[in-house]
mmCIF file of C-alpha atoms in Angstrom:
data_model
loop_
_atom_site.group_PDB
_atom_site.id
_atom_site.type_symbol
_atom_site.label_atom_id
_atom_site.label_comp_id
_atom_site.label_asym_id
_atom_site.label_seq_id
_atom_site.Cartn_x
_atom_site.Cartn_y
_atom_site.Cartn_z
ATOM 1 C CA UNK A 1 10.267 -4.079 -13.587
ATOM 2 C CA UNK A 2 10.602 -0.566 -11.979
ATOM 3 C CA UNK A 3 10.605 0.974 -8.970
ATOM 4 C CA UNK A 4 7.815 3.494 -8.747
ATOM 5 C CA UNK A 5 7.362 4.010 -5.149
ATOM 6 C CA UNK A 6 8.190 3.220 -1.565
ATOM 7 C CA UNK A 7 5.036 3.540 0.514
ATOM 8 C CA UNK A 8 5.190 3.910 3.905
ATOM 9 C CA UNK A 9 2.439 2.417 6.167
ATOM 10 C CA UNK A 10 1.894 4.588 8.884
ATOM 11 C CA UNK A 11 0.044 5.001 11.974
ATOM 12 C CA UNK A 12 -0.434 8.600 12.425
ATOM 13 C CA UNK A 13 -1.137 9.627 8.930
ATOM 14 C CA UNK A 14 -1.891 13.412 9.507
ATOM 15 C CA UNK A 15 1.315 13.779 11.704
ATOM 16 C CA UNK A 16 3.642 11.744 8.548
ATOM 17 C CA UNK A 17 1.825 14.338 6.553
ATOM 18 C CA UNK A 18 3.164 17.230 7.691
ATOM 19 C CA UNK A 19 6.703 15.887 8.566
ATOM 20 C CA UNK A 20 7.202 15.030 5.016
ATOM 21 C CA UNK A 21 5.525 17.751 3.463
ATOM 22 C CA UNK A 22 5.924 20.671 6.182
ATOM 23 C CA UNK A 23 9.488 19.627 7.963
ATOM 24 C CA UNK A 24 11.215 18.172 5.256
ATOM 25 C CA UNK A 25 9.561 20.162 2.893
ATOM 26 C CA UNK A 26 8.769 17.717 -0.110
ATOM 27 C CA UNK A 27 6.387 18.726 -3.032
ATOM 28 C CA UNK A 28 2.900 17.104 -2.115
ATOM 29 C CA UNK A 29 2.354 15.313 -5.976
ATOM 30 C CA UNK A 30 -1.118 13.359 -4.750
ATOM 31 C CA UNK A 31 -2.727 13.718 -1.542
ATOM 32 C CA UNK A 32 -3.862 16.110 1.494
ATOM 33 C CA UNK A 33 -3.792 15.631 4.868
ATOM 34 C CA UNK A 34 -6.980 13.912 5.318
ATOM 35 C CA UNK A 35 -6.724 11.548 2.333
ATOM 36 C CA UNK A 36 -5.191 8.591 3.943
ATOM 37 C CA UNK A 37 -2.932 8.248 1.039
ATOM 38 C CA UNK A 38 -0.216 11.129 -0.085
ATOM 39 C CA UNK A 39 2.713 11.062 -3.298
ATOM 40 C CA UNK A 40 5.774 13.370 -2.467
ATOM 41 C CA UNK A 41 8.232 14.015 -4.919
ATOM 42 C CA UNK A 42 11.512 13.038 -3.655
ATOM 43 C CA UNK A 43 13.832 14.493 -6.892
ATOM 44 C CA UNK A 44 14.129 10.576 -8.423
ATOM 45 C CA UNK A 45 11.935 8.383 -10.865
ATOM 46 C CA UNK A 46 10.855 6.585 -7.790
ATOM 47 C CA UNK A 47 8.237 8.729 -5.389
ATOM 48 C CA UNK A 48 7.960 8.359 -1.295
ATOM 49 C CA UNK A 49 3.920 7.227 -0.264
ATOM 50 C CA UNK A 50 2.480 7.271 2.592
ATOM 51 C CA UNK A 51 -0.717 5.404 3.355
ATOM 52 C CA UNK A 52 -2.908 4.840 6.409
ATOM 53 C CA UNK A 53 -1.955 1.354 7.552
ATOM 54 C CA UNK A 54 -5.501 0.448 8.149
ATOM 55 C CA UNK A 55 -6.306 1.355 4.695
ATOM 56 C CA UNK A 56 -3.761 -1.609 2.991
ATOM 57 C CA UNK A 57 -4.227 -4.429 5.989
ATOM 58 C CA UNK A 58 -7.757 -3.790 4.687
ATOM 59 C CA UNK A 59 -7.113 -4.418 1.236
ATOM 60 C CA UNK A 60 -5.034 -7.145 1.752
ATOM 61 C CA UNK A 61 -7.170 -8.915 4.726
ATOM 62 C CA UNK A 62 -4.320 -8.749 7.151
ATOM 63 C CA UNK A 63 -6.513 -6.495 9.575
ATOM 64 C CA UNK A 64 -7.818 -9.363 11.247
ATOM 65 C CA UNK A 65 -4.527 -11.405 11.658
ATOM 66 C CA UNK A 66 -2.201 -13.072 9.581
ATOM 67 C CA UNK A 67 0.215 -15.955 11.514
ATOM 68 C CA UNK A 68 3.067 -16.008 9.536
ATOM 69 C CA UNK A 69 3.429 -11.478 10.615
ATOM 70 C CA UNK A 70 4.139 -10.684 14.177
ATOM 71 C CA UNK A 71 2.258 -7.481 13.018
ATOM 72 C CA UNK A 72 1.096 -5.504 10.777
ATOM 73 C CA UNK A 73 2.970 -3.981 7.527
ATOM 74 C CA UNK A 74 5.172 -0.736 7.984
ATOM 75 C CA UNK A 75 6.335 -0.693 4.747
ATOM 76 C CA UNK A 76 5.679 -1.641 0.507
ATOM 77 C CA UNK A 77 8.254 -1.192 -1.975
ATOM 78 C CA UNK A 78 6.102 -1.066 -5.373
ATOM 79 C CA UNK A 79 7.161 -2.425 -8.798
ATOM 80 C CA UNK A 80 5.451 -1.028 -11.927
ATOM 81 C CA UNK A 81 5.511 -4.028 -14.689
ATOM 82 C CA UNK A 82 4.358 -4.301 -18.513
ATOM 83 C CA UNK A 83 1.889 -6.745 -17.571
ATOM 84 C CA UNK A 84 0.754 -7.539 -14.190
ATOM 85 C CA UNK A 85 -0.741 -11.723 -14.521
ATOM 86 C CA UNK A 86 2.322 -12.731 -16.962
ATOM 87 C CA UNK A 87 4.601 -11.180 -13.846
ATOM 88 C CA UNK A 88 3.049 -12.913 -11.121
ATOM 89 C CA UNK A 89 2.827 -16.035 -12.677
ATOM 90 C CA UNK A 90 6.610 -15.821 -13.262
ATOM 91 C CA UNK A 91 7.205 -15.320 -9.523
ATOM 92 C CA UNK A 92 5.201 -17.697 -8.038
ATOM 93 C CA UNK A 93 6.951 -20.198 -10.850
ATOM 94 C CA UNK A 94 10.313 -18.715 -9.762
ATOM 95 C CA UNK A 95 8.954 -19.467 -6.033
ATOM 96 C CA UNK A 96 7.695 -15.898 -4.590
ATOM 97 C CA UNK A 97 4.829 -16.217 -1.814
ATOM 98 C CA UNK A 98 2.372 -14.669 -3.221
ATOM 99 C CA UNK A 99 -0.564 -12.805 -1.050
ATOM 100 C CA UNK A 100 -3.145 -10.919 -3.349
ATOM 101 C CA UNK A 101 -3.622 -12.677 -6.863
ATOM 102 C CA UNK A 102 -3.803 -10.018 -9.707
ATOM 103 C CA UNK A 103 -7.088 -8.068 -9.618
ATOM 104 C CA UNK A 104 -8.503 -4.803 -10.478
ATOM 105 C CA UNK A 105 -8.101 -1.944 -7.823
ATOM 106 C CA UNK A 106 -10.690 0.656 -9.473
ATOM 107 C CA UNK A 107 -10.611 2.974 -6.549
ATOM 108 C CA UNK A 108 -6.566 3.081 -6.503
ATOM 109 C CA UNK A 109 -6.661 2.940 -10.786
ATOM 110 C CA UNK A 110 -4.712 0.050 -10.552
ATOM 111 C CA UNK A 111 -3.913 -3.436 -11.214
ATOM 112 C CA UNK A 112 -2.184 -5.240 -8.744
ATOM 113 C CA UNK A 113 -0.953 -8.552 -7.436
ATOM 114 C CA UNK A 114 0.827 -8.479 -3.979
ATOM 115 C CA UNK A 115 3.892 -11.042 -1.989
ATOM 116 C CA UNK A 116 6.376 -11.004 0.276
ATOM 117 C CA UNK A 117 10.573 -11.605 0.142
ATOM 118 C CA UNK A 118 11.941 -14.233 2.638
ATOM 119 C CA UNK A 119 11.749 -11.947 4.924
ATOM 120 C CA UNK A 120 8.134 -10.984 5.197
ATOM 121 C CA UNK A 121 8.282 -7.487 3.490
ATOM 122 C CA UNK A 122 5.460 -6.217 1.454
ATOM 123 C CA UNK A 123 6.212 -6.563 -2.401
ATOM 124 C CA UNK A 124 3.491 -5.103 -5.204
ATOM 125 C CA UNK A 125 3.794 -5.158 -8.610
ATOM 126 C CA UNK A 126 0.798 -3.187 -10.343
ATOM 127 C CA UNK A 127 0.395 -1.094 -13.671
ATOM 128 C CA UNK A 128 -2.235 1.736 -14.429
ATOM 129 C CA UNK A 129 -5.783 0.803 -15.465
ATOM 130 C CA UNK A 130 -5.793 3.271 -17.968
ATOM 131 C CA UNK A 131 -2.565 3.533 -19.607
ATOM 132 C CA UNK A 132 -0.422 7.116 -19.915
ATOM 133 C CA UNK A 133 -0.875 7.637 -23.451
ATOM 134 C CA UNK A 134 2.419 10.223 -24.521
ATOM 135 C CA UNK A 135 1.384 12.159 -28.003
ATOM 136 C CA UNK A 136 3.412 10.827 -31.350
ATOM 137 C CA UNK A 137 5.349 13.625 -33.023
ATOM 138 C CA UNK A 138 6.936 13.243 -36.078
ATOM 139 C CA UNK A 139 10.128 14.583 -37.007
ATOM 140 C CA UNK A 140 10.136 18.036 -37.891
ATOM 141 C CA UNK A 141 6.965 18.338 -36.540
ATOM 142 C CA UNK A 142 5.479 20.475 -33.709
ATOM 143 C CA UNK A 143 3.619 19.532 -30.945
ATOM 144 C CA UNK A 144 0.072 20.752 -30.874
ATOM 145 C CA UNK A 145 -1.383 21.748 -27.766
ATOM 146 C CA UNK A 146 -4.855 21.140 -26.954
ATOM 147 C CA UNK A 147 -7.086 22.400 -24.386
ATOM 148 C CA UNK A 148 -10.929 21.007 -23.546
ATOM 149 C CA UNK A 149 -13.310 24.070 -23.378
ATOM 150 C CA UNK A 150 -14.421 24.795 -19.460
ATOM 151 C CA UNK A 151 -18.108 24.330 -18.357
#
C-alpha cells in the first residue's frame, strides 16, 4: 500500500485553488479552477488534492447525513494498492469500517473502496482502471520513441 495523495475537501474550491497554486505557488499537475477537483505537485511521491466537498459526500452518500459524523469530511488520505477487492476484504477481516464496497469509478478512472480509522477520518484505497503500462527495454537497447500522427 502507498500513499498517493492527500485530498483536501474543501468548501471554497476556487479560493483553495489559487492559494495553492497562486500563493504557495505549487505546479497545477490535474485540474483548473473550475474543475472541482485539482493535483499539485508538492516535490514527493505523494501529491496534495483538492476536491469540492460536495462532489465526494455525493459519491459516498454522506450529503444527506450520516449519524456516526458530526459533519461532513474535510479531509481523505488515499492509498494506491495492487488489487483493490483482495485489500478490502483484508481490512474489513482485520476489522476496518468499511463505507463504499469496491466499485468502478469510470468518471474518476478509478477503482475504489472507501472506510474510516477509529477516529472517523476518510480512508480510500483505489488503483487505476487502466493500468500505467512503462515500455520494456532490454539491455543495451535504446528506447524508441513514438509519436501518433495529429488530425
Amino acid at each position: 500500500m502507498r500513499c498517493s495523495y492527500i485530498r483536501l475537501l474543501v468548501n471554497d474550491y476556487e479560493a483553495c485553488f489559487r492559494f495553492y497554486s497562486d500563493v504557495l505557488g505549487l505546479s497545477v499537475l490535474w485540474g483548473d479552477e473550475s474543475s472541482r477537483y485539482a493535483e499539485f505537485d508538492v516535490a514527493s511521491g505523494t501529491r496534495l488534492a483538492i476536491n469540492q466537498r460536495e462532489v465526494m459526500a455525493e459519491a459516498l452518500e454522506t450529503d444527506t447525513a450520516d449519524p456516526e459524523l458530526p459533519h461532513q469530511d474535510r479531509l481523505a488520505v488515499i492509498f494506491e494498492v495492487d488489487d483493490v477487492d483482495e485489500t478490502a476484504e483484508r481490512l474489513v477481516n482485520d476489522g476496518a469500517r468499511q463505507v463504499m464496497e469496491p466499485r468502478d469509478w469510470t468518471a474518476w478512472g478509478i477503482r475504489a473502496s472507501h472506510f474510516r480509522d477509529p477516529d472517523g477520518y476518510l480512508l480510500e484505497i483505489n488503483r487505476p482502471l487502466i493500468p500505467v503500462v512503462e515500455p520494456v527495454v532490454e539491455p543495451g537497447e535504446a528506447a524508441i520513441e513514438m509519436s501518433l500522427p495529429e488530425d
